[in-house]
Coordinates of C-alpha atoms and ligand atoms in Angstrom, one line a residue:
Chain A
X65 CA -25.5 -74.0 -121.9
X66 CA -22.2 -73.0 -122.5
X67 CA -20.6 -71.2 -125.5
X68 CA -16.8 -72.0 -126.7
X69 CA -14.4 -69.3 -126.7
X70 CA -12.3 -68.2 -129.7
X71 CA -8.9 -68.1 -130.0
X72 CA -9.7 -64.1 -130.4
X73 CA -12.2 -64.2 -127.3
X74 CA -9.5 -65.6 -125.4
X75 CA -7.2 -62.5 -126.3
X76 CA -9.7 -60.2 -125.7
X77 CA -10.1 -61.8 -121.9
X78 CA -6.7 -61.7 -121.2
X79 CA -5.9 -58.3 -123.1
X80 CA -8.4 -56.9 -120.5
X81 CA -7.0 -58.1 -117.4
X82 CA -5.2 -55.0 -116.0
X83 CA -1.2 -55.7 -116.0
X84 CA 1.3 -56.0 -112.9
X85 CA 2.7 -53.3 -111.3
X86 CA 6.1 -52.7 -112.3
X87 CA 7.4 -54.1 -108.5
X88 CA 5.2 -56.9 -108.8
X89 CA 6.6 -58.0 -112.1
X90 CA 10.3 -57.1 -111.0
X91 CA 9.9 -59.4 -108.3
X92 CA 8.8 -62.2 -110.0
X93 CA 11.7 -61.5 -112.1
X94 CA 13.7 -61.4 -109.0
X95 CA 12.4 -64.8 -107.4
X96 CA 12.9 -67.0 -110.2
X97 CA 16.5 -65.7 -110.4
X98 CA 18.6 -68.6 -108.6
X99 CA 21.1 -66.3 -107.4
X100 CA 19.4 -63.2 -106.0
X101 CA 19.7 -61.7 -102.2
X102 CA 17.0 -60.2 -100.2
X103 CA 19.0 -56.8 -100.4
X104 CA 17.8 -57.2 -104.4
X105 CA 13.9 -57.3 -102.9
X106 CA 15.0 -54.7 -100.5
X107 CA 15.6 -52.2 -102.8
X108 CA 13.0 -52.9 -105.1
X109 CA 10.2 -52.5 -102.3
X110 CA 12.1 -49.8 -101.1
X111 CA 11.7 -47.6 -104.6
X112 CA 7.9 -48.2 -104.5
X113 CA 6.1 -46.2 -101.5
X114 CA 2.7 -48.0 -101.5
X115 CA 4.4 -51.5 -101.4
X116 CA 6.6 -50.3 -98.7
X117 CA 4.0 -49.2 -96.7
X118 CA 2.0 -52.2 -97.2
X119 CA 4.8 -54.7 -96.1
X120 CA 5.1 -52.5 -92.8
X121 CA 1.4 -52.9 -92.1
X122 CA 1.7 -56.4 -92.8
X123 CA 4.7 -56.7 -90.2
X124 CA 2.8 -54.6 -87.6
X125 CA -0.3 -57.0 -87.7
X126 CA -1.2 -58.9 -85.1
X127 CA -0.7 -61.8 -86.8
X128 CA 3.1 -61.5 -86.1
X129 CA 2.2 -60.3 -82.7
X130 CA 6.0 -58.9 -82.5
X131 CA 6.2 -56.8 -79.3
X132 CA 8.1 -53.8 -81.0
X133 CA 7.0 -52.5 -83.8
X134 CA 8.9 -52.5 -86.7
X135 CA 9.4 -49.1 -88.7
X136 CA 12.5 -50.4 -91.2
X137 CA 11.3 -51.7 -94.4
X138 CA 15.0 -53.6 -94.5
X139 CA 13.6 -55.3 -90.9
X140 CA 10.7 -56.1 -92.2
X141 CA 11.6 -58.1 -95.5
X142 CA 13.8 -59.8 -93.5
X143 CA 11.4 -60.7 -90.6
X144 CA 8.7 -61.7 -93.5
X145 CA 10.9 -63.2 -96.0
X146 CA 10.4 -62.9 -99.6
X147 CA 7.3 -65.1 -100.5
X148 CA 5.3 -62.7 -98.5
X149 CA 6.6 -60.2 -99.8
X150 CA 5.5 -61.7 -103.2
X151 CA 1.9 -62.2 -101.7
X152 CA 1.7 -58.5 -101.1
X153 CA 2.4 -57.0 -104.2
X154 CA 0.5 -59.5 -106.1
X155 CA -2.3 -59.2 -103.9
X156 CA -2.5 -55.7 -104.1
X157 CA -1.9 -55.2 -108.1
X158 CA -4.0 -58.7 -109.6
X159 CA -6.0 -59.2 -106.1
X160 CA -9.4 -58.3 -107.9
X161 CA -8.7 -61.3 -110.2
X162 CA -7.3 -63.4 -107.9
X163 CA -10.4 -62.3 -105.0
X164 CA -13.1 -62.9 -108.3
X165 CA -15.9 -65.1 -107.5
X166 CA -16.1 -68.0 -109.8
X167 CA -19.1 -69.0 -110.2
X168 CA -18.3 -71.3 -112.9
X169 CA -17.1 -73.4 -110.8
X170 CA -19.3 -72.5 -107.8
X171 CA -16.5 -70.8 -105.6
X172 CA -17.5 -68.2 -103.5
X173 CA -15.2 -64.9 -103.8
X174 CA -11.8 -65.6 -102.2
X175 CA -12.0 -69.2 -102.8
X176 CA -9.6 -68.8 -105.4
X177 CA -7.0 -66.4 -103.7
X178 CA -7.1 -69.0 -100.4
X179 CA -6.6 -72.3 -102.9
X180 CA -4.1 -70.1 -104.3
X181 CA -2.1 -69.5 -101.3
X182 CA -2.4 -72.7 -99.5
X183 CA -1.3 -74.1 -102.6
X184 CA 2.2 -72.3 -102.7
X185 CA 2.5 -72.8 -98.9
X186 CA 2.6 -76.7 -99.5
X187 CA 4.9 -76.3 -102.5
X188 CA 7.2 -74.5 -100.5
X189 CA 6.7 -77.1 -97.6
X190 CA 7.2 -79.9 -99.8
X191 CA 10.7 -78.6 -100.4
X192 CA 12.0 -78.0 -97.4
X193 CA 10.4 -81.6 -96.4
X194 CA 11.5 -83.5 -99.4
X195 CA 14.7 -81.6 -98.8
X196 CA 15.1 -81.6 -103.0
X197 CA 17.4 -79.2 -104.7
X198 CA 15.1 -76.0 -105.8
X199 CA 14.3 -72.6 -104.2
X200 CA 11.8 -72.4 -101.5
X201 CA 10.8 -69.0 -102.9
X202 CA 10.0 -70.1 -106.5
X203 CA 8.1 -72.8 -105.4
X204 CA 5.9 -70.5 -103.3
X205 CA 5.1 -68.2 -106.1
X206 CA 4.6 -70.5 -108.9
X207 CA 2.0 -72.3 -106.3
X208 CA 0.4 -68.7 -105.9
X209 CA 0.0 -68.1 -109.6
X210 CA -0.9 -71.5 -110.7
X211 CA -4.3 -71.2 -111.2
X212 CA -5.1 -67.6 -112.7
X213 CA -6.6 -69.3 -115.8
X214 CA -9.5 -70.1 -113.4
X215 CA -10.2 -66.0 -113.1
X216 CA -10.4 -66.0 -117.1
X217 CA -12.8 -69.0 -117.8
X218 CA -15.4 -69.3 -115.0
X219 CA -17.7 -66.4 -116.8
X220 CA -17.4 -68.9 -119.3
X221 CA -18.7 -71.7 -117.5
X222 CA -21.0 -70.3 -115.6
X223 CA -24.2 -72.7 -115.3
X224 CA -21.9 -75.7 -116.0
X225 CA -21.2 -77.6 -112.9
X226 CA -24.0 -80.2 -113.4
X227 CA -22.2 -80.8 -116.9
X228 CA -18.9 -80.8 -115.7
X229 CA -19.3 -83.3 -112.9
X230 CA -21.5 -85.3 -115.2
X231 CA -18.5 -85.5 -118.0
X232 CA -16.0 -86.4 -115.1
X233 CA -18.3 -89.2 -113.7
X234 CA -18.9 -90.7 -116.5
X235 CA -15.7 -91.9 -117.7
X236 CA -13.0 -92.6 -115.3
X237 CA -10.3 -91.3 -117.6
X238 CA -11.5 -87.8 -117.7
X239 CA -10.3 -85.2 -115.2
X240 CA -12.1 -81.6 -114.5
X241 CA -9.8 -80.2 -117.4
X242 CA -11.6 -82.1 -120.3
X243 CA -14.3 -81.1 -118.9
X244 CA -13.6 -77.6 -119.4
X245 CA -12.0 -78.3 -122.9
X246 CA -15.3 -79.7 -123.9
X247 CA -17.6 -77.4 -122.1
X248 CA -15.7 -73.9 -123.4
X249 CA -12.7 -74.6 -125.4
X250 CA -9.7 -74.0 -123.1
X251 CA -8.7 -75.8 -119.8
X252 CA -8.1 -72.9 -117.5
X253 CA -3.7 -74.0 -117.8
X254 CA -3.9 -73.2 -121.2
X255 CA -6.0 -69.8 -120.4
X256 CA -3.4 -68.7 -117.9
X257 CA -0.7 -69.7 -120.0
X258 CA -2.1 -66.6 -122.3
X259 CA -1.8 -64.4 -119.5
X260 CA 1.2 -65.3 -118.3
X261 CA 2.6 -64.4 -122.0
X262 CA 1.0 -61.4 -121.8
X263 CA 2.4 -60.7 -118.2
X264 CA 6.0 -61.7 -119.6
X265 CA 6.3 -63.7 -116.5
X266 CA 9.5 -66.2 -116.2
X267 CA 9.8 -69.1 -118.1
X268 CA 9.4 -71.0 -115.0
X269 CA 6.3 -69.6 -113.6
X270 CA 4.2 -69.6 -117.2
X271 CA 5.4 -74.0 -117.2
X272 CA 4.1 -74.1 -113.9
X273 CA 0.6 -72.5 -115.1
X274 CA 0.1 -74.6 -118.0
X275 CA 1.7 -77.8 -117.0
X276 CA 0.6 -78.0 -112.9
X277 CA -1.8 -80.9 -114.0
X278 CA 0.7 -82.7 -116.2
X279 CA 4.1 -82.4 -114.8
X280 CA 5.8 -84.7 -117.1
X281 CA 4.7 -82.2 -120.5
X282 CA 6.9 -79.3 -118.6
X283 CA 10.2 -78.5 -120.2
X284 CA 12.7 -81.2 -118.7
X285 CA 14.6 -77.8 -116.6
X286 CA 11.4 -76.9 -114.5
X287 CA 9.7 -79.9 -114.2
X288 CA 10.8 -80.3 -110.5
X289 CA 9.6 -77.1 -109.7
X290 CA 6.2 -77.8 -111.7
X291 CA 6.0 -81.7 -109.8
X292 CA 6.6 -79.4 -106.4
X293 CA 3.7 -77.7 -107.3
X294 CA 1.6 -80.8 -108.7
X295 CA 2.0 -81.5 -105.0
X296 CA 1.2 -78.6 -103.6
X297 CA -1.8 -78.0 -105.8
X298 CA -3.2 -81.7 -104.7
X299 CA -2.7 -81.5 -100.9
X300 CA -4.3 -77.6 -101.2
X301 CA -7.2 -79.5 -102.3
X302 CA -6.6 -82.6 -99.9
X303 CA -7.4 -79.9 -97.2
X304 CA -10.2 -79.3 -98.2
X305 CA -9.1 -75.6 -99.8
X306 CA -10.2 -76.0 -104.0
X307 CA -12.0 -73.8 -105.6
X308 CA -15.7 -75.4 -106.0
X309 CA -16.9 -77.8 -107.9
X310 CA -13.4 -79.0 -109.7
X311 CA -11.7 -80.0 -106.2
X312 CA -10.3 -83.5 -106.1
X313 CA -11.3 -84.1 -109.8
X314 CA -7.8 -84.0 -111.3
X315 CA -5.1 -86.9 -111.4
X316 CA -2.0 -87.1 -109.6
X317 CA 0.9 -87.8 -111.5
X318 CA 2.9 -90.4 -109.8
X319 CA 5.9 -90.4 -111.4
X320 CA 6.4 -87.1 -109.2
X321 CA 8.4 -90.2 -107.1
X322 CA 10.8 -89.9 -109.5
X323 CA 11.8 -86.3 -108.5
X324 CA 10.7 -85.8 -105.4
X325 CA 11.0 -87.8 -102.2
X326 CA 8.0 -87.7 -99.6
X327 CA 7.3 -90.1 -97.4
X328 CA 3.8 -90.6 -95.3
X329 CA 4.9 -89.1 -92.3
X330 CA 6.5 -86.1 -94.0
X331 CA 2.9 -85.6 -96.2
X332 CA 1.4 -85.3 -93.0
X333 CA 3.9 -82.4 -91.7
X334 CA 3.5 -80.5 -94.8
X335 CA -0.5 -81.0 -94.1
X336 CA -0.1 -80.0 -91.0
X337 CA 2.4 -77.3 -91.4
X338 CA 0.1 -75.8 -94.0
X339 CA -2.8 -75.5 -91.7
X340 CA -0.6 -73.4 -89.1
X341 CA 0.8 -71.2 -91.8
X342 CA -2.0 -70.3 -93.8
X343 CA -3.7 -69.0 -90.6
X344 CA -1.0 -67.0 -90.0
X345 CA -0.7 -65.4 -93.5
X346 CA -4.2 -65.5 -94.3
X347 CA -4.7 -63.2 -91.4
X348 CA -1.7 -61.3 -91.6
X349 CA -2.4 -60.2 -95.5
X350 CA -6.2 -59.7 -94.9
X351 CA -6.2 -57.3 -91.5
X352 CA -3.6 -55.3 -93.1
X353 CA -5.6 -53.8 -96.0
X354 CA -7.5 -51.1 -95.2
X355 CA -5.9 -47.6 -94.3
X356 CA -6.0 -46.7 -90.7
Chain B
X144 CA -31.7 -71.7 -84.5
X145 CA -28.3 -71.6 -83.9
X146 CA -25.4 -73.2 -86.5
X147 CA -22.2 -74.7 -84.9
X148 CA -19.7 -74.5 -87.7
X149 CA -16.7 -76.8 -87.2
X150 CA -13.7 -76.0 -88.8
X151 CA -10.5 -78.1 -89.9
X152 CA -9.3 -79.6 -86.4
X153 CA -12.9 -79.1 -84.0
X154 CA -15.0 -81.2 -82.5
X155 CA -18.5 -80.0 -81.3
X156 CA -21.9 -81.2 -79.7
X157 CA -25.8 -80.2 -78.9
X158 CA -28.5 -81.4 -77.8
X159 CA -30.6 -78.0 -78.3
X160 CA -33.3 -79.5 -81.1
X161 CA -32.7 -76.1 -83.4
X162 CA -29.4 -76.2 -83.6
X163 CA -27.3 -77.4 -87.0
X164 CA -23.7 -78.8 -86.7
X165 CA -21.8 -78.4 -89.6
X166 CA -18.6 -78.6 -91.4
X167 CA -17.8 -77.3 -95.0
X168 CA -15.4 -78.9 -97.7
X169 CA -14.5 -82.2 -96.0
X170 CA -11.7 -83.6 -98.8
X171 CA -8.9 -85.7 -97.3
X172 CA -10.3 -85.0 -93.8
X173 CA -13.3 -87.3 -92.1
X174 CA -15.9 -86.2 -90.5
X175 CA -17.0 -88.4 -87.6
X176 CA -20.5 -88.5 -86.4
X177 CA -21.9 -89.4 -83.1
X178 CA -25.4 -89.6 -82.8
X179 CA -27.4 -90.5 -79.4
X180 CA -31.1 -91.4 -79.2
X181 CA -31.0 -91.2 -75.8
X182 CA -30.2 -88.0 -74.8
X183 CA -30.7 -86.6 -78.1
X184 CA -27.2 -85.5 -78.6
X185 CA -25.2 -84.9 -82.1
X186 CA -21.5 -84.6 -81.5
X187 CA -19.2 -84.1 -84.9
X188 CA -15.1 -84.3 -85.5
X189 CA -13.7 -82.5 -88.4
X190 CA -10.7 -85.1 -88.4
X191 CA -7.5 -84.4 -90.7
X192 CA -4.7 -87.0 -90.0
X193 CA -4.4 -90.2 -88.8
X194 CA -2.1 -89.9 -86.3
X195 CA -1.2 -87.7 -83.0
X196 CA 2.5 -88.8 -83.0
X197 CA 3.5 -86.3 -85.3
X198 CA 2.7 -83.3 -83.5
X199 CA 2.2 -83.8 -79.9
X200 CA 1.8 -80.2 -79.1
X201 CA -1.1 -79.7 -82.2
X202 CA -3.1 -82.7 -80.8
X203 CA -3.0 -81.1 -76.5
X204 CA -3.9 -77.9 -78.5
X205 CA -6.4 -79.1 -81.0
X206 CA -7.5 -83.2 -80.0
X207 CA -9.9 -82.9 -83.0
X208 CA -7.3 -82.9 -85.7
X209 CA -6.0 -86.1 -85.3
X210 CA -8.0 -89.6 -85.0
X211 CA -6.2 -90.8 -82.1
X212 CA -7.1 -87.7 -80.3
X213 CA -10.1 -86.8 -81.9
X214 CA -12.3 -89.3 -80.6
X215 CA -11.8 -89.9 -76.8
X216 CA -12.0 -86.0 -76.8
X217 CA -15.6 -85.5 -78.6
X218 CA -16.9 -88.2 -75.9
X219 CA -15.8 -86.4 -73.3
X220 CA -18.1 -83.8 -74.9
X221 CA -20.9 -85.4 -75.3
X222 CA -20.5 -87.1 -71.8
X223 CA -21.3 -83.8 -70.2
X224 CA -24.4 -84.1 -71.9
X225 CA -25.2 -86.9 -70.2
X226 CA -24.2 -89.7 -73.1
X227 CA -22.6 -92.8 -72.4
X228 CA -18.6 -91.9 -71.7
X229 CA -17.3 -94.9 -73.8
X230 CA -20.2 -94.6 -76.4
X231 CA -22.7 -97.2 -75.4
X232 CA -25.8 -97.0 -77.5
X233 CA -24.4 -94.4 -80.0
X234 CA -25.1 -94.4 -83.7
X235 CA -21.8 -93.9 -85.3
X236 CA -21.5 -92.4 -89.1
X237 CA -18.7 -91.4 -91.5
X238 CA -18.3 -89.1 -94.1
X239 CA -15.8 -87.5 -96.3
X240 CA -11.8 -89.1 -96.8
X241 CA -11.8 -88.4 -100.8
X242 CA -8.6 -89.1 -102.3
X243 CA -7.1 -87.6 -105.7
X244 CA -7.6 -89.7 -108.9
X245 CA -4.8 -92.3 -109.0
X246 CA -3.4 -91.4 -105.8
X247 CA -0.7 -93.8 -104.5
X248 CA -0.4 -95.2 -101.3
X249 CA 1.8 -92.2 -100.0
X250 CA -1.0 -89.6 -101.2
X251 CA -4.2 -91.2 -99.9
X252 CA -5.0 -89.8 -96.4
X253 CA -8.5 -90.0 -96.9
X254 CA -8.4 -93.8 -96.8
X255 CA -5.6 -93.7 -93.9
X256 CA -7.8 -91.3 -92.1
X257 CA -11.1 -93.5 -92.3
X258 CA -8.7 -96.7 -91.2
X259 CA -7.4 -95.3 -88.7
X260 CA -10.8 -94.0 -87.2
X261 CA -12.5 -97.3 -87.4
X262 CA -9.1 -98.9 -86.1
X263 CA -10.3 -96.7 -82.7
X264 CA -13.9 -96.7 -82.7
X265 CA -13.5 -100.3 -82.7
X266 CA -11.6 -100.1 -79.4
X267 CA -14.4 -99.0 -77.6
X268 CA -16.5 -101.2 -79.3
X269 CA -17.9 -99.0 -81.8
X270 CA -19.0 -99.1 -85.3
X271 CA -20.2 -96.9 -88.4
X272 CA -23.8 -98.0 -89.3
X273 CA -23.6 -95.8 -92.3
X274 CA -20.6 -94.2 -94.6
X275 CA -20.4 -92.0 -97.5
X276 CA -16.4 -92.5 -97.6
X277 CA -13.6 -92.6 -100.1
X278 CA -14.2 -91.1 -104.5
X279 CA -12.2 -87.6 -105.3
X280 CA -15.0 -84.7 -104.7
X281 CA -15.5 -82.8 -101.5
X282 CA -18.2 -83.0 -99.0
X283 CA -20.0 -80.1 -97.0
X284 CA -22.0 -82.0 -94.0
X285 CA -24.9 -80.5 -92.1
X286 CA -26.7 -82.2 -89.0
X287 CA -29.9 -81.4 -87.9
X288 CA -29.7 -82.0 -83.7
X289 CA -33.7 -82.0 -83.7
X290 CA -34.3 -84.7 -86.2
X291 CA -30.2 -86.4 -86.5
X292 CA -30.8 -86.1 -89.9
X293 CA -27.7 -85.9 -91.9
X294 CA -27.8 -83.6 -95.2
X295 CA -24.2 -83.7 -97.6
X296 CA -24.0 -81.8 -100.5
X297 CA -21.1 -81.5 -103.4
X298 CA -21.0 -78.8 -106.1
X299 CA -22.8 -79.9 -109.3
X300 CA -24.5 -83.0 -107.1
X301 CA -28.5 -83.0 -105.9
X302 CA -28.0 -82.9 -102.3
X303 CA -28.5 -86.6 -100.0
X304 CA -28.8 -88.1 -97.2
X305 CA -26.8 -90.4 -94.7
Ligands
FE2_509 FE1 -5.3 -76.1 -111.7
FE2_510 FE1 -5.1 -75.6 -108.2

C-alpha cells in the first residue's frame, strides 16, 4: 500500500537532495543561453580542477580511441563538445540521484541515468534530423534532466507496480502519470518541477521537466524545445531504454507535427543514430570514473 | 547452464539442452523466434528497424538489427546446426513491437517492424504459429533450448507463456 505525500513531504524530499555544484549549475546557465561560445564553457571548466580533470579522463578513454592523447582542457571541450561536457558535471555532482535504483518502478540502479541519457541523445538527434530552429545543446540537456522527479517519488511507490499497471489497463485514457497521482499524490513532472525550483535551473529546462508528457501545457516560447524532448523521451523508450515498469505507458502527443518535422525514414536514423552514440558515451562517461 | 543474452541488434542460436536465450526490454524492437524440433535448435533476433536501406554499413556490421538482414542471417546460424537453410519445418514465433499510446503512423515501428518481418518470413514460406505483438509495455523474453519453452515477463505482470 502506498501512502500520499504532502505538499510539506514533498519539500522535505527535494530540500534533501544535495544541490549542484556551482559549475554544474553555471553550465546549465550557460547552455540555455542562445548566444554563448564554447570559450564561455571553456573557462568555466577551466576554473574548476576536478571537472577539468574529469573531462580529460573522459577524452583519454578508449571510447574516443584518439591516438594522441590530449592534455589541453581547451582540446578537449572542443573534441567532446558541450553536451558531454554537461553529462560530466551532472554526473559527477547529482549522479547518486540520477544512478538511484527505483524500485518503485522496478528499475534496476542506472536505469534511470541510461533512459536519461539516451533520451537527450534522441532530442538532440531529432534536431539536427528535423533540421528545426533550436539548439542542439539545450535539447541534449533538458532530455538529460527530464525525468529527476522519478529519483524523488519511487520510495514512494515502492510495492506499487501491480497497482499502477492495473490503473493504466483498466481505462484506456489513463497514462502511467495518473497512476502515480493516484497512487502518491504527485506525478514525478510535478516532483521534479520542485527540484528544479529549488535548483534555480532555466526557465527552459524546469518546462521541459514538468511539461515532457504534455507538450502543449509548456509556455508557448519553449514548447519546441519541450515537443523535441516529448520525442526524445518516447523513442528512449521505443528502444527499449525506460525505466521499469512505466515504459511505453505514456501518450504521444501528436500535434508535435505541428512543430517538428520527422518523417519515417528520419525516425529510423535518429533510432539508429542513438544506438551508436549511446555506446560511445555510455562507455566513455562510465570507464572514466574511477582514479587511476 | 549457460545464458545467451542478446542485445539490441544480435541474433543467436543453441542446441545445448541447458542453455537459455534471452533478450531484455524488447519495446519498439521484435524479437523473432526460430524453433526446430528436429535438431532441437532455438535461434532468436533481437530486431530494431524494418529496413536495411538506411544504413548499409550497420546491417554488413550487425545483420540482426534490421528485418531484411536479420533473418537470412540467423538461418545461416542455425544451418550450421544442422537445420533446414531456408527454414523447412521450423516453428516460427513473435514477440515484442509495442508502440506508444496514440502513436501515429510516423511513430509506430513496432507495427512496421512486425510487417515487415512477416513480409520476409513469408518469402521463404514461413509463418508465426504464435504472437504476443503490438500494446505499449515492454517485453523481457527467455527461451529454454531443452524444453523451447518460451517465458515473457513485464514489470507489474505475472509472468506467461508463448
Ligand atoms: Fe517522464
Ligand atoms: Fe522519460
Amino acid at each position: 500500500m502506498t501512502k500520499k505525500i504532502s505538499h510539506e513531504e514533498l519539500q522535505k524530499i527535494v530540500t534533501s537532495v544535495p544541490m549542484l555544484s556551482a559549475s554544474a549549475s553555471q553550465l546549465l546557465q550557460l547552455t540555455a543561453k542562445e548566444d554563448h561560445d564554447l570559450i564561455d564553457v571553456i573557462n568555466l571548466v577551466r576554473n574548476d580542477a576536478n571537472l577539468t580533470a574529469r573531462v580529460l579522463k573522459v577524452v583519454n578513454s578508449a571510447a574516443f580511441s584518439l591516438v594522441n592523447k590530449v592534455t589541453s582542457i581547451d582540446r578537449a571541450i572542443s573534441y567532446l563538445g558541450e553536451r558531454i561536457i554537461v553529462s560530466i558535471a551532472i554526473g559527477d555532482c547529482a549522479g547518486k540521484l540520477f544512478q538511484k535504483e527505483l524500485s518503485g518502478y522496478e528499475a534496476a540502479g542506472g536505469d534511470l541515468w541510461k533512459h536519461d541519457l539516451r533520451t537527450a541523445i534522441a532530442s538532440r538527434e531529432v534536431v539536427f534530423q528535423s533540421g528545426v530552429d533550436l539548439n542542439p545543446a539545450l535539447a541534449f540537456t533538458a532530455g538529460l534532466l527530464h525525468d529527476i522527479g522519478k529519483a524523488l517519488i519511487s520510495d514512494y511507490l515502492q510495492g506499487s507496480v501491480i497497482d499502477a499497471v492495473e490503473i493504466v489497463s483498466a481505462e484506456e485514457e489513463l497514462n502511467y502519470l495518473d497512476a502515480e497521482e493516484i497512487l502518491v499524490g504527485f506525478d514525478h513532472t510535478q516532483a521534479g518541477y520542485e527540484l528544479a525550483k529549488a535548483w534555480q535551473l532555466p526557465e527552459e529546462l524546469a518546462e521541459v521537466i514538468r511539461h515532457h508528457h504534455n507538450p502543449a501545457n509548456a509556455k508557448e516560447e519553449y514548447r519546441l524545445l519541450v515537443y523535441a524532448v516529448h520525442l526524445g523521451d518516447n523513442i528512449a523508450m521505443m528502444g527499449g531504454f525506460g525505466t521499469g515498469s512505466d515504459s511505453m505507458r505514456y501518450k504521444l502527443d501528436n500535434n508535435y507535427k505541428n512543430y517538428i518535422n520527422i518523417t519515417p525514414n528520419s525516425l529510423a536514423t535518429v533510432m539508429l543514430n542513438v544506438d551508436i552514440e549511446f555506446e560511445k558515451l555510455e562507455s566513455s562517461l562510465n570507464n572514466s570514473g574511477d582514479e587511476t | 547452464m549457460g545464458q545467451i543474452i542478446l542485445g539490441v541488434g544480435d541474433y543467436g542460436a543453441s542446441n545445448s539442452p541447458g542453455d537459455v536465450v534471452k533478450t531484455f526490454a524488447l519495446g519498439s524492437c521484435v524479437s523473432v523466434i526460430f524453433l526446430d524440433p528436429k535438431s532441437r535448435t532455438v535461434g532468436m533476433a533481437h530486431i530494431a528497424l524494418p529496413d536495411s536501406s538506411i544504413n548499409k554499413a550497420k546491417a554488413a556490421e550487425k545483420p540482426g538489427y534490421f528485418a531484411d538482414t536479420a533473418i537470412p542471417a540467423l538461418l545461416t546460424k542455425m544451418s550450421k546446426f544442422g537445420c533446414d537453410k531456408r527454414g523447412k519445418g521450423m516453428i516460427v514465433k513473435l514477440c515484442g513491437g509495442a508502440n506508444v499510446m496514440d502513436t501515429n503512423d510516423t511513430f509506430q515501428i513496432g507495427k512496421r517492424n512486425a510487417l515487415a518481418i512477416k513480409k520476409i518470413l513469408w518469402s521463404y514460406g514461413m509463418g508465426a504459429i504464435a504472437e504476443d505483438l503490438g500494446k505499449n509495455f515492454s517485453r523481457t523474453v527467455s527461451i529454454s533450448v531443452a524444453a523451447g519453452q518460451i517465458t515473457l515477463s513485464s514489470p507489474g505482470k505475472p509472468n506467461w507463456q508463448l
